[in-house]
C-alpha positions as a LaTeX table, in Angstrom:
\begin{tabular}{lrrr}
\hline
Residue & $x$ (\AA) & $y$ (\AA) & $z$ (\AA) \\
\hline
Met1 & $-30.09$ & $-37.46$ & 76.86 \\
Ala2 & $-30.58$ & $-34.59$ & 74.36 \\
Lys3 & $-33.82$ & $-34.04$ & 72.83 \\
Leu4 & $-34.20$ & $-35.58$ & 69.39 \\
Thr5 & $-35.20$ & $-33.08$ & 66.56 \\
Lys6 & $-36.60$ & $-33.06$ & 63.06 \\
Gly7 & $-34.07$ & $-33.80$ & 60.53 \\
Arg8 & $-32.07$ & $-36.13$ & 62.81 \\
Met9 & $-31.54$ & $-39.69$ & 62.09 \\
Ala10 & $-33.76$ & $-41.80$ & 64.48 \\
Pro11 & $-31.82$ & $-44.03$ & 66.88 \\
Asp12 & $-31.92$ & $-47.60$ & 66.07 \\
Phe13 & $-33.11$ & $-50.29$ & 68.53 \\
Thr14 & $-33.94$ & $-53.87$ & 69.04 \\
Leu15 & $-36.87$ & $-54.93$ & 71.19 \\
Pro16 & $-39.37$ & $-57.63$ & 71.30 \\
Asp17 & $-42.70$ & $-57.60$ & 69.55 \\
Gln18 & $-45.98$ & $-59.01$ & 70.96 \\
Glu19 & $-45.04$ & $-62.28$ & 69.84 \\
Gly20 & $-41.44$ & $-62.24$ & 71.24 \\
Lys21 & $-39.80$ & $-61.74$ & 67.84 \\
Glu22 & $-36.73$ & $-59.24$ & 68.04 \\
Arg23 & $-37.42$ & $-56.18$ & 65.86 \\
Ser24 & $-35.01$ & $-53.53$ & 64.96 \\
Leu25 & $-35.98$ & $-49.92$ & 63.52 \\
Lys26 & $-33.29$ & $-50.59$ & 60.87 \\
Asp27 & $-35.23$ & $-53.58$ & 59.73 \\
Phe28 & $-37.87$ & $-51.18$ & 58.31 \\
Gln29 & $-35.41$ & $-48.94$ & 56.48 \\
Gly30 & $-36.79$ & $-48.26$ & 52.85 \\
Ser31 & $-40.44$ & $-47.68$ & 54.37 \\
Trp32 & $-42.03$ & $-44.81$ & 56.23 \\
Val33 & $-42.51$ & $-45.44$ & 59.82 \\
Leu34 & $-44.77$ & $-44.22$ & 62.45 \\
Leu35 & $-43.20$ & $-44.90$ & 65.90 \\
Tyr36 & $-45.58$ & $-43.99$ & 68.57 \\
Phe37 & $-45.14$ & $-44.29$ & 72.33 \\
Tyr38 & $-48.01$ & $-44.62$ & 74.76 \\
Pro39 & $-48.18$ & $-45.15$ & 78.37 \\
Lys40 & $-49.90$ & $-48.42$ & 79.11 \\
Asp41 & $-51.86$ & $-51.27$ & 77.22 \\
Asp42 & $-55.51$ & $-51.53$ & 77.70 \\
Thr43 & $-56.05$ & $-48.09$ & 79.25 \\
Thr44 & $-58.69$ & $-45.47$ & 78.04 \\
Gly45 & $-56.44$ & $-43.13$ & 76.04 \\
Cys46 & $-54.02$ & $-45.84$ & 74.59 \\
Thr47 & $-56.71$ & $-47.88$ & 73.64 \\
Lys48 & $-58.37$ & $-45.08$ & 71.73 \\
Glu49 & $-55.16$ & $-44.38$ & 70.00 \\
Ala50 & $-54.27$ & $-47.87$ & 68.98 \\
Cys51 & $-58.13$ & $-48.47$ & 67.78 \\
Ala52 & $-57.86$ & $-45.28$ & 65.64 \\
Ile53 & $-54.79$ & $-46.35$ & 64.09 \\
Arg54 & $-56.22$ & $-49.95$ & 63.51 \\
Asp55 & $-59.21$ & $-48.46$ & 61.84 \\
Glu56 & $-57.00$ & $-46.50$ & 59.50 \\
Phe57 & $-54.24$ & $-49.16$ & 59.00 \\
Pro58 & $-55.47$ & $-50.10$ & 55.60 \\
Lys59 & $-54.36$ & $-46.46$ & 54.63 \\
Phe60 & $-51.08$ & $-46.73$ & 56.21 \\
Lys61 & $-50.22$ & $-49.80$ & 54.28 \\
Lys62 & $-51.51$ & $-48.37$ & 51.21 \\
Met63 & $-49.01$ & $-45.40$ & 51.74 \\
Lys64 & $-46.32$ & $-47.98$ & 52.40 \\
Ala65 & $-46.10$ & $-47.00$ & 56.09 \\
Val66 & $-45.07$ & $-49.33$ & 59.07 \\
Val67 & $-46.72$ & $-48.79$ & 62.46 \\
Leu68 & $-44.56$ & $-49.54$ & 65.63 \\
Gly69 & $-46.16$ & $-48.95$ & 68.85 \\
Met70 & $-44.02$ & $-49.09$ & 72.06 \\
Ser71 & $-44.53$ & $-49.10$ & 75.94 \\
Ala72 & $-42.87$ & $-50.38$ & 78.85 \\
Asp73 & $-45.55$ & $-53.17$ & 79.06 \\
Thr74 & $-44.50$ & $-56.94$ & 78.81 \\
Thr75 & $-44.81$ & $-58.71$ & 75.54 \\
Ala76 & $-47.50$ & $-60.86$ & 77.06 \\
Ser77 & $-49.36$ & $-57.76$ & 78.05 \\
His78 & $-48.80$ & $-56.51$ & 74.35 \\
Lys79 & $-50.07$ & $-59.89$ & 72.86 \\
Lys80 & $-53.14$ & $-59.74$ & 75.04 \\
Phe81 & $-53.81$ & $-56.12$ & 74.18 \\
Ala82 & $-53.22$ & $-56.72$ & 70.35 \\
Lys83 & $-55.49$ & $-59.87$ & 70.33 \\
Lys84 & $-58.41$ & $-57.93$ & 72.21 \\
Tyr85 & $-58.59$ & $-55.12$ & 69.92 \\
His86 & $-57.46$ & $-57.01$ & 66.79 \\
Leu87 & $-54.25$ & $-54.63$ & 66.34 \\
Pro88 & $-52.63$ & $-55.49$ & 62.86 \\
Phe89 & $-49.43$ & $-53.74$ & 63.74 \\
Ile90 & $-46.34$ & $-54.32$ & 65.86 \\
Leu91 & $-46.18$ & $-53.55$ & 69.60 \\
Leu92 & $-42.69$ & $-53.25$ & 70.96 \\
Ser93 & $-41.82$ & $-53.91$ & 74.48 \\
Asp94 & $-39.31$ & $-51.74$ & 76.32 \\
Thr95 & $-39.58$ & $-52.98$ & 79.96 \\
Leu96 & $-36.05$ & $-51.47$ & 80.92 \\
Lys97 & $-37.04$ & $-48.21$ & 79.31 \\
Lys98 & $-33.88$ & $-47.92$ & 77.39 \\
Val99 & $-35.50$ & $-46.75$ & 74.27 \\
Leu100 & $-37.87$ & $-44.71$ & 75.79 \\
Lys101 & $-35.29$ & $-42.77$ & 77.55 \\
Lys102 & $-33.14$ & $-42.61$ & 74.16 \\
Tyr103 & $-36.25$ & $-40.97$ & 72.48 \\
Asn104 & $-36.71$ & $-38.72$ & 75.42 \\
Val105 & $-40.34$ & $-39.82$ & 75.81 \\
Tyr106 & $-39.87$ & $-40.92$ & 79.65 \\
Gly107 & $-40.23$ & $-38.12$ & 82.03 \\
Lys108 & $-42.23$ & $-35.92$ & 84.41 \\
Lys109 & $-45.96$ & $-36.11$ & 84.15 \\
Lys110 & $-48.76$ & $-34.42$ & 86.18 \\
Phe111 & $-52.02$ & $-35.93$ & 86.89 \\
Met112 & $-54.67$ & $-34.32$ & 89.30 \\
Gly113 & $-51.88$ & $-32.23$ & 91.00 \\
Arg114 & $-49.63$ & $-35.25$ & 91.31 \\
Glu115 & $-46.17$ & $-35.44$ & 89.60 \\
Tyr116 & $-44.59$ & $-38.68$ & 88.54 \\
Arg117 & $-42.37$ & $-39.96$ & 85.90 \\
Gly118 & $-44.13$ & $-41.81$ & 83.04 \\
Ile119 & $-44.11$ & $-42.35$ & 79.37 \\
Leu120 & $-45.01$ & $-39.07$ & 77.62 \\
Arg121 & $-47.55$ & $-39.72$ & 74.41 \\
Thr122 & $-45.20$ & $-38.80$ & 71.62 \\
Ser123 & $-44.77$ & $-40.13$ & 68.11 \\
Phe124 & $-42.10$ & $-39.92$ & 65.48 \\
Leu125 & $-42.64$ & $-40.08$ & 61.74 \\
Ile126 & $-39.54$ & $-41.48$ & 60.07 \\
Asp127 & $-38.76$ & $-41.39$ & 56.31 \\
Pro128 & $-37.48$ & $-44.38$ & 54.42 \\
Lys129 & $-34.05$ & $-43.30$ & 54.98 \\
Gly130 & $-34.52$ & $-43.36$ & 58.93 \\
Arg131 & $-34.48$ & $-39.67$ & 59.46 \\
Ile132 & $-37.18$ & $-38.08$ & 61.67 \\
Val133 & $-39.43$ & $-35.94$ & 59.59 \\
Lys134 & $-41.93$ & $-34.89$ & 62.31 \\
Ile135 & $-42.28$ & $-35.30$ & 65.99 \\
Tyr136 & $-45.90$ & $-35.33$ & 67.57 \\
Glu137 & $-45.99$ & $-34.17$ & 71.17 \\
Lys138 & $-48.88$ & $-34.32$ & 73.49 \\
Val139 & $-50.90$ & $-36.40$ & 70.96 \\
Lys140 & $-54.61$ & $-36.33$ & 70.93 \\
Pro141 & $-55.24$ & $-40.23$ & 70.90 \\
Ala142 & $-58.43$ & $-40.37$ & 68.98 \\
Leu143 & $-57.25$ & $-37.90$ & 66.26 \\
His144 & $-53.54$ & $-38.90$ & 65.80 \\
Ala145 & $-54.07$ & $-41.52$ & 62.98 \\
Glu146 & $-55.69$ & $-39.15$ & 60.67 \\
Glu147 & $-53.12$ & $-36.38$ & 61.46 \\
Val148 & $-50.11$ & $-38.61$ & 60.60 \\
Leu149 & $-52.03$ & $-39.92$ & 57.37 \\
Gly150 & $-52.26$ & $-36.15$ & 56.30 \\
Asp151 & $-48.61$ & $-35.46$ & 57.04 \\
Leu152 & $-47.71$ & $-38.62$ & 55.14 \\
Lys153 & $-49.53$ & $-37.32$ & 52.09 \\
Val154 & $-47.52$ & $-34.12$ & 52.20 \\
Phe155 & $-44.43$ & $-35.66$ & 52.63 \\
Gln156 & $-44.67$ & $-38.37$ & 49.89 \\
Lys157 & $-45.54$ & $-35.63$ & 47.09 \\
\hline
\end{tabular}
């Protein structure tokens, strides 16, 4: 799959959320969208990232931005994760990894000298017309929400 770039239309998809409801990216056209991909529910970095976004969520809402988190975890895992940490945003389940691969965020990773395939912590900021305006790679979980909000302010001027 070719790497997505800034300026391209974000590929549409339909996946179940933590409640089992089917959600499509096109359903959010007309809003800004932070689409963030993370490796695994209830792990240290992923929890930090989700909670940082949760803590800043009122600012995302005020800026008319939708937050969509995505991993290969099941809807049941997402539901438990969202409930445990009071996450007010949508978590999408891509157990077959089709969307992860379409967005080129499933690939080689290295940890303690071992190579394996997994989800690369990456986010896409998508404008109301569905165009990718920024791609965040190698995201720092605790600082990501603030970084995206700063960029949203710039893009919304």
